Tab-separated table of C-alpha atoms and ligand atoms in Angstrom:
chain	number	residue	atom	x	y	z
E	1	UNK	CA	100.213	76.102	106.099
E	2	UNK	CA	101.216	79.755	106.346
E	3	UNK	CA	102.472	81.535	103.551
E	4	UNK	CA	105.352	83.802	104.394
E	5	UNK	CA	107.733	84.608	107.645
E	6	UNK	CA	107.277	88.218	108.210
E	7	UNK	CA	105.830	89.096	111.471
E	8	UNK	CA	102.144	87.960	110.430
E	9	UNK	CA	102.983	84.576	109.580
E	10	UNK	CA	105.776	83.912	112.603
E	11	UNK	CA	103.739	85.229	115.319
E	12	UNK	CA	100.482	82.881	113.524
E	13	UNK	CA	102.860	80.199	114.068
E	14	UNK	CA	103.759	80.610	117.623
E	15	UNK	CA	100.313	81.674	118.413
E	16	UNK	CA	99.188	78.603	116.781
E	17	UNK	CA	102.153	76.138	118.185
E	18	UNK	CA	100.864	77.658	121.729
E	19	UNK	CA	97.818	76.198	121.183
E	20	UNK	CA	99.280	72.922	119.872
E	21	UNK	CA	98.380	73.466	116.707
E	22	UNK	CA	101.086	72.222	113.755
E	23	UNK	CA	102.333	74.346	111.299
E	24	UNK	CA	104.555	75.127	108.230
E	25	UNK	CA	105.733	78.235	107.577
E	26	UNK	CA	106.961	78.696	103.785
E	27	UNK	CA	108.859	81.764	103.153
E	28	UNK	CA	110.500	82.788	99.297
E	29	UNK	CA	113.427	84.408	101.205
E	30	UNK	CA	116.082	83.366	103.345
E	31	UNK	CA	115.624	84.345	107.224
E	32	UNK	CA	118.837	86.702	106.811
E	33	UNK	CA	116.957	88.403	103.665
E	34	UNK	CA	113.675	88.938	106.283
E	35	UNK	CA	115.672	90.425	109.160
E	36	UNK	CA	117.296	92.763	107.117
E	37	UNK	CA	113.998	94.794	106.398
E	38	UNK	CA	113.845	97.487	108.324
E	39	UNK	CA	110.277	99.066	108.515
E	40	UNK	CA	108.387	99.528	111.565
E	41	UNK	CA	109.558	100.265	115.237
E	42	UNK	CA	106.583	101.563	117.443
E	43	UNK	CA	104.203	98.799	118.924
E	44	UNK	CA	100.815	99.059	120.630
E	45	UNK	CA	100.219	97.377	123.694
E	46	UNK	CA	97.727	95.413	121.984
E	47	UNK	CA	100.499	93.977	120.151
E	48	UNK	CA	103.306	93.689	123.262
E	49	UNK	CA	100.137	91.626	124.699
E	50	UNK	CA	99.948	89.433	121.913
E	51	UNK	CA	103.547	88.848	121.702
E	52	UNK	CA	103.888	88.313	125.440
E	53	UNK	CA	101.074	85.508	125.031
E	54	UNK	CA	103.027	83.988	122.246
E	55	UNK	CA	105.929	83.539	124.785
E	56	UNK	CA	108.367	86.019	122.908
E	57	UNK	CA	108.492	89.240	124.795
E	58	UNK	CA	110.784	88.990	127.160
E	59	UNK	CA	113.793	90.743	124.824
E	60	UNK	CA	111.272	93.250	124.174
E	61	UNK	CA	110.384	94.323	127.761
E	62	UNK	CA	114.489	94.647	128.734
E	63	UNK	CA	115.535	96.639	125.572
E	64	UNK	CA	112.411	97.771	124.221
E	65	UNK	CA	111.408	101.631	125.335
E	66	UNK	CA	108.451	102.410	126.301
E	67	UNK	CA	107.196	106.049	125.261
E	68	UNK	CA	104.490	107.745	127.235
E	69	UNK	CA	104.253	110.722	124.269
E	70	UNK	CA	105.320	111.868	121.556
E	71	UNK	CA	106.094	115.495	119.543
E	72	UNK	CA	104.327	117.082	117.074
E	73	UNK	CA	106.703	119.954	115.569
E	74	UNK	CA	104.880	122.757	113.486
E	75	UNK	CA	105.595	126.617	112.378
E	76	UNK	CA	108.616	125.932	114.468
E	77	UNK	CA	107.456	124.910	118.106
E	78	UNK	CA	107.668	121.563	118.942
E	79	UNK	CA	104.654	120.551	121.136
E	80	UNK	CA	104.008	117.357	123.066
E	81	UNK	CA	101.354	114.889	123.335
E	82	UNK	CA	101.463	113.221	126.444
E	83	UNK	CA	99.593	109.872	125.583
E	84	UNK	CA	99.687	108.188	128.663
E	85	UNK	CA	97.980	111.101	130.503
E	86	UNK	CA	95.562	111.420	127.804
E	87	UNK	CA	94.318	107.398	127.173
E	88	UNK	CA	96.269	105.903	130.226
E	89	UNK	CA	98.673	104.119	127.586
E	90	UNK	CA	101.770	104.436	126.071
E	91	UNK	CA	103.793	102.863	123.010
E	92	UNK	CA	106.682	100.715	123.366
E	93	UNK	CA	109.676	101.635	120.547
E	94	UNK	CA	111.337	98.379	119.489
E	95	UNK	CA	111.805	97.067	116.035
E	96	UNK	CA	110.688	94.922	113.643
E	97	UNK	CA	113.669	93.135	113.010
E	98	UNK	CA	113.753	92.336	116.377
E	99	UNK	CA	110.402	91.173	116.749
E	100	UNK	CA	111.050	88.889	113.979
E	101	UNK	CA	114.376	87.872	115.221
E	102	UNK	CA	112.196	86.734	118.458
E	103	UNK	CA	109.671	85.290	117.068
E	104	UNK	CA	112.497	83.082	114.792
E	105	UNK	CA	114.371	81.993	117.255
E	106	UNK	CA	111.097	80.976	119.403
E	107	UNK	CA	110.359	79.029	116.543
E	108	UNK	CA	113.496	77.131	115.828
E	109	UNK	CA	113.425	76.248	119.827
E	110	UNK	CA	110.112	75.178	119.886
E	111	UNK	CA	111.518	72.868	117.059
E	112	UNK	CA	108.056	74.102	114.246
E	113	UNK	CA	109.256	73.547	110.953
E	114	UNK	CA	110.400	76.318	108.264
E	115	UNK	CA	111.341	76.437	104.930
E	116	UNK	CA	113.062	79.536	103.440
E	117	UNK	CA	114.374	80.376	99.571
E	118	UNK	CA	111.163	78.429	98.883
E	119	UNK	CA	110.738	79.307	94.841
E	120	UNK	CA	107.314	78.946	92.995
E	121	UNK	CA	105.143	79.151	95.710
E	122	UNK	CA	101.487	78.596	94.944
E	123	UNK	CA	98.085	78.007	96.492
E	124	UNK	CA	95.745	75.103	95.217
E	125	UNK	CA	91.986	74.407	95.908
E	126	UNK	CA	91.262	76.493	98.781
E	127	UNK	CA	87.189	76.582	97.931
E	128	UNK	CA	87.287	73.096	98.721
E	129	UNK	CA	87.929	70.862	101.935
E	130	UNK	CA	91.499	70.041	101.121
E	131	UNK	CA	93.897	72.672	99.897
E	132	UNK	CA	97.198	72.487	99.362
E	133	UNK	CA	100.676	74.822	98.706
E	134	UNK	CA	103.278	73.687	96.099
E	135	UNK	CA	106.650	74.925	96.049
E	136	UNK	CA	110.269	74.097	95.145
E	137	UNK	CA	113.173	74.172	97.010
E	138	UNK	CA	116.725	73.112	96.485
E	139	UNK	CA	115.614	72.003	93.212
E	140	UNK	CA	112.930	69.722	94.009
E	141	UNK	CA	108.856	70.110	94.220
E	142	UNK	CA	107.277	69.536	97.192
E	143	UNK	CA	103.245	69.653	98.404
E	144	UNK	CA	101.950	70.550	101.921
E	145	UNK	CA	98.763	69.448	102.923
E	146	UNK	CA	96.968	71.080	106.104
E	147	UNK	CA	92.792	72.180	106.982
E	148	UNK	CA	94.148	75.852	106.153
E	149	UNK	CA	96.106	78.086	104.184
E	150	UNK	CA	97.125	81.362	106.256
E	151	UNK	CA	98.077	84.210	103.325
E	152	UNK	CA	100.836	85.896	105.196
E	153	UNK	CA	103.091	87.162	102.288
E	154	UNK	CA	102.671	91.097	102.073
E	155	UNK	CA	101.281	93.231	99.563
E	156	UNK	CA	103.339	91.106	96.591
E	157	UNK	CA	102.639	87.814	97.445
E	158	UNK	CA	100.897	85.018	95.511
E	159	UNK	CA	97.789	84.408	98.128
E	160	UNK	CA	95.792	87.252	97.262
E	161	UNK	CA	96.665	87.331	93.784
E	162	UNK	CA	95.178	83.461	93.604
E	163	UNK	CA	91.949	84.633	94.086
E	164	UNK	CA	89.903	84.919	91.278
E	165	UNK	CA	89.142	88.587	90.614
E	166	UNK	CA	85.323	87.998	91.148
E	167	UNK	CA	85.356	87.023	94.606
E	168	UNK	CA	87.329	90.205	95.737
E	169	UNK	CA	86.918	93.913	95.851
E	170	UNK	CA	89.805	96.544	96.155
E	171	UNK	CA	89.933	99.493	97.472
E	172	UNK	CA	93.268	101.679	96.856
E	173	UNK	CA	94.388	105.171	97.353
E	174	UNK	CA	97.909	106.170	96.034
E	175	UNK	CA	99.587	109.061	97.661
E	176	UNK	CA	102.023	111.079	95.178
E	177	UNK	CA	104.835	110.827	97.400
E	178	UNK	CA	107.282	108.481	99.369
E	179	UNK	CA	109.247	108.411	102.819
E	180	UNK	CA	113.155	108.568	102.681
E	181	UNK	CA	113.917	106.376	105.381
E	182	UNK	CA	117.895	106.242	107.075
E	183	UNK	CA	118.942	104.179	110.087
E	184	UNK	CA	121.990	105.389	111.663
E	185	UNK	CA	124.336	104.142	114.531
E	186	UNK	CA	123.639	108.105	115.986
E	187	UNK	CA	121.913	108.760	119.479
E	188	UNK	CA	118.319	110.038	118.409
E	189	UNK	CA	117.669	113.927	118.807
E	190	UNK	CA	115.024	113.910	120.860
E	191	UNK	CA	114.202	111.499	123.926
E	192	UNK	CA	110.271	110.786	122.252
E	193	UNK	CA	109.626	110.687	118.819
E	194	UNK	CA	108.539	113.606	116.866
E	195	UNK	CA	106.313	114.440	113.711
E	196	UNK	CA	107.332	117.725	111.927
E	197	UNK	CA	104.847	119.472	109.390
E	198	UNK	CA	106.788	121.716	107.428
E	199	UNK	CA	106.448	123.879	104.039
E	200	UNK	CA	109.310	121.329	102.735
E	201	UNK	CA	107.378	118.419	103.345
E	202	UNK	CA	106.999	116.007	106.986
E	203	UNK	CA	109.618	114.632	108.328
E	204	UNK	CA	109.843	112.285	111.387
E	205	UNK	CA	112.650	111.194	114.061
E	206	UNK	CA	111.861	107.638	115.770
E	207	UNK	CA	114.318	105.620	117.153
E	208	UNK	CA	115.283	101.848	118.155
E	209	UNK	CA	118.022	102.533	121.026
E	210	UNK	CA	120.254	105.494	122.968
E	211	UNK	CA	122.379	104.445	119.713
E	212	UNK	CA	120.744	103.899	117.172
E	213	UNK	CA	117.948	106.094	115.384
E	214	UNK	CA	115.661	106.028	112.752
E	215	UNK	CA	114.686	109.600	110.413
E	216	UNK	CA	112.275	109.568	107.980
E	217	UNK	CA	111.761	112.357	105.124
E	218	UNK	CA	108.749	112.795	102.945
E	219	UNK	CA	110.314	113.110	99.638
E	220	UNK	CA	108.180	113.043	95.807
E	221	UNK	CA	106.935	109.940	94.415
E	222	UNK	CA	109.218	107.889	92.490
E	223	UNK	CA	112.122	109.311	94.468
E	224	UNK	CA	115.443	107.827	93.521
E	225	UNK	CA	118.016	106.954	96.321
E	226	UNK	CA	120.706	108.399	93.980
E	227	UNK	CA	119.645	111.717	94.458
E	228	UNK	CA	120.061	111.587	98.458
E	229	UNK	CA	123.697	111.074	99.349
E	230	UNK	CA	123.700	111.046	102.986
E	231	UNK	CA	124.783	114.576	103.586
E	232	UNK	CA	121.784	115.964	101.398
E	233	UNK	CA	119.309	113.504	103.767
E	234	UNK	CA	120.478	115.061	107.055
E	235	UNK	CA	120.299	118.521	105.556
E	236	UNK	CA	116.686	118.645	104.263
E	237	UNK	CA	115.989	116.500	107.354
E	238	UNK	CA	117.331	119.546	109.557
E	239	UNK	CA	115.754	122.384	107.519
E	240	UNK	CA	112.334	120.666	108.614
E	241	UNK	CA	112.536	120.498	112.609
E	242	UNK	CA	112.292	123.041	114.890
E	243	UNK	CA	115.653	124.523	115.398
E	244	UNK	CA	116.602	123.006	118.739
E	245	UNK	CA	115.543	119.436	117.611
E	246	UNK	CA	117.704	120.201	114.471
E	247	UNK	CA	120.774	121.275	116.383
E	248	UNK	CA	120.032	118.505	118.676
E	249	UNK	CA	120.217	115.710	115.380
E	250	UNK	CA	123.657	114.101	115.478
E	251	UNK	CA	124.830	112.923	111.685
E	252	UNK	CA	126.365	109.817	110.463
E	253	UNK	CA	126.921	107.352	107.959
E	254	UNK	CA	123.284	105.970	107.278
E	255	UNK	CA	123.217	101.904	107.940
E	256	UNK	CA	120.393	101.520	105.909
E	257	UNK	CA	118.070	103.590	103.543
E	258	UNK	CA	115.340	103.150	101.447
E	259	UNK	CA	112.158	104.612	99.916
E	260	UNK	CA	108.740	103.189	100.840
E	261	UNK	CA	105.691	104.595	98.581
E	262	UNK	CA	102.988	105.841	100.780
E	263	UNK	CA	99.557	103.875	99.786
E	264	UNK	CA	96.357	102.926	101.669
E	265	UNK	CA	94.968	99.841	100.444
E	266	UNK	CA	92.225	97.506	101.731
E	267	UNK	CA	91.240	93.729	99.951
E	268	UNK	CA	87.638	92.859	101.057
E	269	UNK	CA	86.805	90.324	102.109
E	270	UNK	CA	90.184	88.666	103.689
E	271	UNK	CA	88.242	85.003	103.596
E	272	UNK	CA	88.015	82.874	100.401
E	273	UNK	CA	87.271	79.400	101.851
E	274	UNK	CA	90.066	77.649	103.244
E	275	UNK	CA	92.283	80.513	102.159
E	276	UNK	CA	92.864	83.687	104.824
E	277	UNK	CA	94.779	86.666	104.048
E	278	UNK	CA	96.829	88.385	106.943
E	279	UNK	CA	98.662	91.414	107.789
E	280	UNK	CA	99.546	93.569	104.643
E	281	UNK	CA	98.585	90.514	101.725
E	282	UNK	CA	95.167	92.019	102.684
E	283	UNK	CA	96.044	95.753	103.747
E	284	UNK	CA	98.607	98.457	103.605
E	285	UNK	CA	98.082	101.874	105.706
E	286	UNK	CA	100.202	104.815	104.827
E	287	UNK	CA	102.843	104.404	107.252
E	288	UNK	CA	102.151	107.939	109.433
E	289	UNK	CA	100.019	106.222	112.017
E	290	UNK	CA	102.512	103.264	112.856
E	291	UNK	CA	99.723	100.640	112.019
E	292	UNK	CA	100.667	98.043	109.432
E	293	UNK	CA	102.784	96.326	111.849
E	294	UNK	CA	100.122	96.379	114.482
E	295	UNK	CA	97.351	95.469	112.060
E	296	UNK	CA	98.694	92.141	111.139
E	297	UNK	CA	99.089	91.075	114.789
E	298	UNK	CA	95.168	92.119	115.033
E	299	UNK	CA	94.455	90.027	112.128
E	300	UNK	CA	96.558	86.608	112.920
E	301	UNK	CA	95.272	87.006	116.788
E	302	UNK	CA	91.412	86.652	115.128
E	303	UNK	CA	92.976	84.215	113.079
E	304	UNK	CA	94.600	81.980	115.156
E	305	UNK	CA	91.304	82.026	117.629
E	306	UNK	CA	89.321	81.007	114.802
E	307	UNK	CA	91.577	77.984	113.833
E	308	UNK	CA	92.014	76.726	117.543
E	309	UNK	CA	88.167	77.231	117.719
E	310	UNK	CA	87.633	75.015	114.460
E	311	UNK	CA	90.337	72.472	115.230
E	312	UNK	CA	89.444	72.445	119.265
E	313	UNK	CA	85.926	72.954	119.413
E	314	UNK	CA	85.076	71.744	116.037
E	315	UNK	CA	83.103	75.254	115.714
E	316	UNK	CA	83.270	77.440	112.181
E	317	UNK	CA	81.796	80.693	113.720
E	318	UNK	CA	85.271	82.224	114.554
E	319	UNK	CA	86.225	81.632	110.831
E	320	UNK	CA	83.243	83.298	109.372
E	321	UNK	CA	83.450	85.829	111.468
E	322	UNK	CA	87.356	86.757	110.968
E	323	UNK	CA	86.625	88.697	107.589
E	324	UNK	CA	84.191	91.513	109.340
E	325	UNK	CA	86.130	91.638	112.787
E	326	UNK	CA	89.695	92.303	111.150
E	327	UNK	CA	88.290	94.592	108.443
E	328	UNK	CA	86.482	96.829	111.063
E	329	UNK	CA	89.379	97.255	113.077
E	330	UNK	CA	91.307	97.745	109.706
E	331	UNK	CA	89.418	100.549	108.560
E	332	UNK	CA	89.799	102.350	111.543
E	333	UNK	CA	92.805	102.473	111.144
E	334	UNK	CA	93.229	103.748	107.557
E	335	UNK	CA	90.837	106.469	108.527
E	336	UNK	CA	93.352	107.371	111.447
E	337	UNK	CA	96.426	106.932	109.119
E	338	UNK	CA	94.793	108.469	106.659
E	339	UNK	CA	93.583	111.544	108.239
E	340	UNK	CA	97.130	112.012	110.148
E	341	UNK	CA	99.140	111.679	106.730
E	342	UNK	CA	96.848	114.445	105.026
E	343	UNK	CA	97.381	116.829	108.361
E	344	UNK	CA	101.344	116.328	108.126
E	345	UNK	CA	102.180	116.158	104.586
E	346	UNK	CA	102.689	118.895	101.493
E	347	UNK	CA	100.942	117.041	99.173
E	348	UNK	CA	101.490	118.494	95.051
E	349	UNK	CA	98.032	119.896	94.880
E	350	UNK	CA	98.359	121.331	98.269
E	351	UNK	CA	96.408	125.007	98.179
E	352	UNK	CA	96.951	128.124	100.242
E	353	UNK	CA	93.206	127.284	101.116
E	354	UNK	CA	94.434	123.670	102.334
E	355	UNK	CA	97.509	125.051	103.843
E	356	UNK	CA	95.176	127.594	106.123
E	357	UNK	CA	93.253	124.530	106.815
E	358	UNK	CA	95.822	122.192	108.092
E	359	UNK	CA	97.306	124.814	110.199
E	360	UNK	CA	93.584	125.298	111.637
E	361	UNK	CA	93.797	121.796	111.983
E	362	UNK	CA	97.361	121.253	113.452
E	363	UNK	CA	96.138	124.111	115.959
E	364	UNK	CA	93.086	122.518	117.118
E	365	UNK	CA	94.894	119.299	117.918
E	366	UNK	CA	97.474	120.676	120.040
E	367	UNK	CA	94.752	123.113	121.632
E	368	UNK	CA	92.094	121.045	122.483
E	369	UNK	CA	91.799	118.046	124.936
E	370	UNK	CA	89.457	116.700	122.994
E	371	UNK	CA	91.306	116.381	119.974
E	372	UNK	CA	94.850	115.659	121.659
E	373	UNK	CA	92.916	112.548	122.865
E	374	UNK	CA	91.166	111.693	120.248
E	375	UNK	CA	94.503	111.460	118.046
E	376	UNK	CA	96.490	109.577	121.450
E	377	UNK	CA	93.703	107.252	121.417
E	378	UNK	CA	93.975	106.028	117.982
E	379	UNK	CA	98.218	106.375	118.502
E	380	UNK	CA	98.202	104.106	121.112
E	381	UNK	CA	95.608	101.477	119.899
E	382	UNK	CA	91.717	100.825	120.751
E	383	UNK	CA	91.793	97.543	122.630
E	384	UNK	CA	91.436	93.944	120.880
E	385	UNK	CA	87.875	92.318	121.443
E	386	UNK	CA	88.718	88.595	121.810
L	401	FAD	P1	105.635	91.391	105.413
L	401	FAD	O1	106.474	91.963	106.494
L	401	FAD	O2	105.691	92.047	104.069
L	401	FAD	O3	106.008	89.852	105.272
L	401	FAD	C1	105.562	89.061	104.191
L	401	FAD	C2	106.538	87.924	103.961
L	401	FAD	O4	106.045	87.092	102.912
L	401	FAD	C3	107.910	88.413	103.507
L	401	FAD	O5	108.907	87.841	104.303
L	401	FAD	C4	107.997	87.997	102.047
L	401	FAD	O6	109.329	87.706	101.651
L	401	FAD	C5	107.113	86.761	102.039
L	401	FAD	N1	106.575	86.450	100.711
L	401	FAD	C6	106.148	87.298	99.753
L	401	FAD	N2	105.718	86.637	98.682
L	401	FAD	C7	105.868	85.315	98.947
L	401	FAD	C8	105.599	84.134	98.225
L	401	FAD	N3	105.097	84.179	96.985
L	401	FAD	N4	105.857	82.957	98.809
L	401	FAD	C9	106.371	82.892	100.076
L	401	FAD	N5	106.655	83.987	100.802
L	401	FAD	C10	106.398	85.188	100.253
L	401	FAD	N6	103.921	99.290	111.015
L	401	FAD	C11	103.720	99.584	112.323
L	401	FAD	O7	102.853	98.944	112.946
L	401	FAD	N7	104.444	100.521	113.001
L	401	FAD	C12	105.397	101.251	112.369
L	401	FAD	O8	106.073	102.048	113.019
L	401	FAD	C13	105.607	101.020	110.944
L	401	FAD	N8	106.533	101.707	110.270
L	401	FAD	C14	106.804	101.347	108.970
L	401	FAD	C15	107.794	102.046	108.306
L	401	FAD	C16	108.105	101.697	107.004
L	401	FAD	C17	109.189	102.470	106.297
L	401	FAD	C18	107.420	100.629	106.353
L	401	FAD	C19	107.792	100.205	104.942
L	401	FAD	C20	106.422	99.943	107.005
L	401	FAD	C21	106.096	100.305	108.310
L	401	FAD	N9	105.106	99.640	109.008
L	401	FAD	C22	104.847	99.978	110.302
L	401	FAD	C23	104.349	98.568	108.352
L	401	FAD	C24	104.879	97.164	108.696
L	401	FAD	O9	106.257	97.094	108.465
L	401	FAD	C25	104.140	96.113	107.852
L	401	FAD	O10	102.761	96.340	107.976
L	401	FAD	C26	104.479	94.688	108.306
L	401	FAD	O11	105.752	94.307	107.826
L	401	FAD	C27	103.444	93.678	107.789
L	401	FAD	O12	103.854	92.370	108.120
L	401	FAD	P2	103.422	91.142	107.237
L	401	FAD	O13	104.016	89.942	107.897
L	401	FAD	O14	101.984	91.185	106.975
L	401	FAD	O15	104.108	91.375	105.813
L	402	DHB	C1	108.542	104.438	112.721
L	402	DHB	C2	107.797	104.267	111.593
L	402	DHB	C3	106.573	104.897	111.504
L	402	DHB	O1	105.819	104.732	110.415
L	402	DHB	C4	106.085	105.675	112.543
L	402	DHB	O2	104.894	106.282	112.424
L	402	DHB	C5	106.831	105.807	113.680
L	402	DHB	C6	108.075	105.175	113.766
L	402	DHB	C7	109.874	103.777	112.817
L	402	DHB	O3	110.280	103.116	111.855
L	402	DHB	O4	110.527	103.929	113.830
């Protein structure tokens, strides 16, 4: 039983229906809800793997993009860090409503059952041997019964808040500001991506095709979408780039936009019996580092090893291991997202000491090797240990 369809929960399916596993997926929204969501567009290969073992890449490798490096844009100079000759590796740019539109339609073809606009969700006696999910939908109440119950439903969802408060520990840090983000049927500015650290605040182009980009702004928390008619988004979005990616950024209507808070959050541990939390019911990474997306294939990869192990090999160790392998790799990567969101962003409380020190900082990335690779390295993805 998997709670939610995001990208956790469909690629545990498929992953799991690979391995002939059965599975329900129940989901509050409706699919057309989900796919309208935009959030994350740069994958690690880690994750192209995982999605090419699930039988669902094939979309992704003939219109997604890879990128072998990407810009990083201070006191006006845009500089570039070429990941592939740093780590080997690059990054492939393709969305997440894309990856979920895959991993849907792979599901409805391999015929796996979901429900969507399921209401009331909840989790029942997951310390024991035989949990269950109730839920309504069209009206009526309905019970699954299955060995497990996969928490896929992101930060809001009712998995981790079933736990009792005793058996888990939090650990949260709220940044005081959010990103403006604006999808627009434009070609992007620039033919990588590129982070800007400016006096105004970060700001970051990314893309999804030659026609279609993606801008981010770092705007204060509690930001109000009222207060950024389009024309005021490209303008501060301009004043922040170096001047020939700003001349370079072509305008438009924005297609979507939205404000996403910027938080780092960890649950520990991410195993409460027959109950396992996924993706971001368990974790959210401030969004700099491009890992949330990437973190929840990590975790349902561990995940759906551990199940096939229990339900194949009638072995528990993957399970009880699941909790320490996902959380190592997920602190890793809140240090890296972290540490980059602190070198890029004006933060409230920002000093002419800290200033001086990210500069030092910004400086010594683009100057040494050792620190060029040492951020490319954590871009691109460590490898997954399976
Ligand atoms: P979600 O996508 O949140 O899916 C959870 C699902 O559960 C939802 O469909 C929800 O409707 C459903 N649900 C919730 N409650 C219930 C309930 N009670 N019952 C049933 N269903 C429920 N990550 C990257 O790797 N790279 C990036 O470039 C990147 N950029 C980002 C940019 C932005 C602006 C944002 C906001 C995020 C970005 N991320 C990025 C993070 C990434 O989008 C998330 O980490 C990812 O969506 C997590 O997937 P998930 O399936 O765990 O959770
Ligand atoms: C995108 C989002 C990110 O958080 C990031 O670091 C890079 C790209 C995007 O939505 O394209």
């Amino acid at each position: 039983m998997i709670i939610g369809a995001g990208p956790a929960g469909l690629l545990l399916g498929q992953l799991l229906h690979e391995a002939g596993i059965e599975n329900v997926i129940v989901e509050r929204q409706s699919a057309q809800y989900v796919l309208g969501r935009v959030r994350a567009g740069v994958l690690e290969r880690t994750t192209v793997g995982l999605l090419e073992r699930a039988q669902v890449a094939a979309r992704l490798h003939s219109e997604g993009h890879v990128h072998d490096g990407i810009g990083l844009a201070f006191d006006g100079v845009l500089h570039r860090l070429d990941l592939r000759a740093l780590t080997g590796h690059g990054v492939t740019v393709y969305g997440q409503t894309e990856v979920t539109r895959d991993l849907m339609n792979a599901r409805t073809a391999a015929g796996c059952v979901s429900v969507y606009e399921a209401a009331h969700v909840s989790v029942h006696d997951f310390d024991g041997d035989r949990p269950f999910v109730r839920y309504t939908h069209a009206g009526q109440e309905h019970e699954l019964h299955g060995d497990f119950i996969a928490g896929c439903d992101g930060f809001h969802g009712v998995s981790r808040a079933s736990v009792p408060s005793a058996a888990i520990r939090t650990f949260e840090r709220v940044f005081p500001l959010g990103w403006l983000g604006v999808l627009a049927h434009v070609p992007p500015c620039h033919p990588e991506l590129v982070y800007a650290s400016h006096e105004r605040g970060f700001a970051l182009c990314s893309q999804r095709t030659p026609t279609l980009s993606r801008y981010y702004i770092q705007v204060p928390a509690g930001a109000q979408l009222s207060q950024w008619p389009d024309t005021a988004f490209w303008d501060e979005l301009r004043r922040r780039l170096p001047t020939d990616v700003a001349d370079a950024v072509i305008t438009g209507p924005a297609a979507e936009k939205s404000v996403t808070p910027l938080r780092s959050f960890v649950a520990e541990p991410m195993r409460f019996g027959r109950l396992l939390l996924a993706g971001d019911a368990a974790h959210i990474v401030p969004p700099t580092g491009a890992k949330g997306l990437n973190l929840a294939a990590s975790d349902v990869c561990y995940l759906a090893a551990a199940v096939r192990e229990y339900c194949c090999e009638g072995s528990s160790a993957a399970l009880d291991a699941y909790s320490s392998r996902c959380l190592e790799r997920v602190w890793g990567a809140v240090r890296f997202s972290c540490w980059l969101s602190a070198l890029l962003h004006r933060f409230p409380d920002t000093t002419p000491f800290d200033r001086r020190l990210q500069s030092a900082e910004l400086d010594h990335v683009v100057r040494s090797r050792a620190a060029s690779t040492a951020l490319a390295e954590s871009y691109v993805g460590l490898p997954l240990e399976i």
